[in-house]
């Protein structure tokens, strides 16, 4: 392997990141605060009367905001919340469903197709997008739409793609007090950003240290079930799209019953893996015990094991801080890999080829 770029050389980092992914990650706390204001000030929202379920519809970077809100809010909102990543919607959705359609570009074909089902089923649609056909169709059908700022990669717009919807739900009366908690979270992320940002030197910067440890490895991220399993999936996707490496994820306790056995035969490949566990700092549950034991058992099998204990005053703070750390690590790993973190050429190519098929 070549000598890696010096992660403390901010000039070089800037040159290697022409699309500004690292800057977008650093800007995330501000984006979160703005996203909350956008949702709270949305000019028009669906009527909340009689809503008994919430469905998020989207793909990739636009869908994971739904996973995050589901993990944080389903218990609070007291109604089923679901996330749909496909061309079709299940027929159990209907007029009592708030269907939040999320597409950063507004042109994702699966999401547009699912909108036909939502119309047919009579769902109460709310659209979150920067524009595109989704916005056109929302306007044509007189569905409320919140237009979010463009110019980012969808995965770098996670604040808009999650918190704007949450703030809108709060204004509709479906949840209470979340916006205040989320503003507190955004504030706490600022301090994390200083710790993990490019100006913080390697010796004090855990995000840079972890990126270096991951160089030449395949990250496999295991999150404790619930919100940290969502964070694990976000880490995996960010390693794929920013760092351009294969990465995998699973959740505990389920992986204790299958995947843990799989690191047994292909030693040569297993040693290429860095297993990263995402757990909560003061978790005394049986699952937390499993994290310790699983990490111990895997130490003999894979190339390296990192156990991260996420802290924070609220669940929202813990989840977003786990996400924010992964975003930094994946951006640094891209730069260590000598790749531009921003473009996702193969996704673009695939979409073009699908469009050409008609
Ligand atoms: O990260 C990405 O670029 C993708 O996962 C996109 O989010 C996904 O293809 C859907 O596109 P959009 O977010 O524009 O609906």
Coordinates of C-alpha atoms and ligand atoms in Angstrom, one line a residue, residues 57-63 102-111 128-130 134 153-156 161 234 237-238 241 342 344 347-348 351, ligand 1:
X57 CA -41.1 6.2 1.2
X58 CA -37.8 6.6 -0.5
X59 CA -34.6 5.0 -1.6
X60 CA -30.9 5.0 -0.5
X61 CA -29.8 8.2 1.1
X62 CA -33.3 9.5 1.1
X63 CA -34.8 6.5 2.9
X102 CA -38.7 11.6 0.4
X103 CA -36.4 12.0 -2.7
X104 CA -33.5 14.4 -2.7
X105 CA -33.5 14.7 -6.5
X106 CA -37.2 14.2 -6.9
X107 CA -36.5 11.9 -9.8
X108 CA -36.1 8.4 -8.3
X109 CA -38.2 6.0 -10.3
X110 CA -39.1 3.6 -7.4
X111 CA -40.3 6.5 -5.3
X128 CA -39.8 16.3 0.9
X129 CA -37.6 17.0 -2.0
X130 CA -35.4 19.6 -3.8
X134 CA -41.8 14.4 -7.4
X153 CA -25.4 14.5 -2.4
X154 CA -28.5 12.9 -0.9
X155 CA -26.4 11.2 1.8
X156 CA -25.0 14.6 2.8
X161 CA -34.2 14.3 4.9
X234 CA -25.7 4.3 7.8
X237 CA -23.6 2.9 3.2
X238 CA -21.2 5.7 3.9
X241 CA -20.5 5.6 -1.2
X342 CA -18.5 12.9 -3.5
X344 CA -21.2 7.9 -7.0
X347 CA -25.3 4.8 -9.2
X348 CA -25.6 7.5 -11.8
X351 CA -30.0 5.2 -13.3
Ligands
LIG1 O1 -26.8 8.2 -1.9 C1 -27.3 8.2 -3.0 O2 -26.9 9.0 -3.9 C2 -28.4 7.3 -3.3 O3 -28.6 6.4 -2.3 C3 -29.7 8.1 -3.5 O4 -30.1 8.7 -2.4 C4 -30.8 7.2 -4.1 O5 -30.4 6.7 -5.3 C5 -32.1 7.9 -4.3 O6 -32.0 9.1 -4.9 P1 -32.8 10.4 -4.3 O7 -32.2 10.5 -3.0 O8 -32.5 11.5 -5.2 O9 -34.2 10.0 -4.3

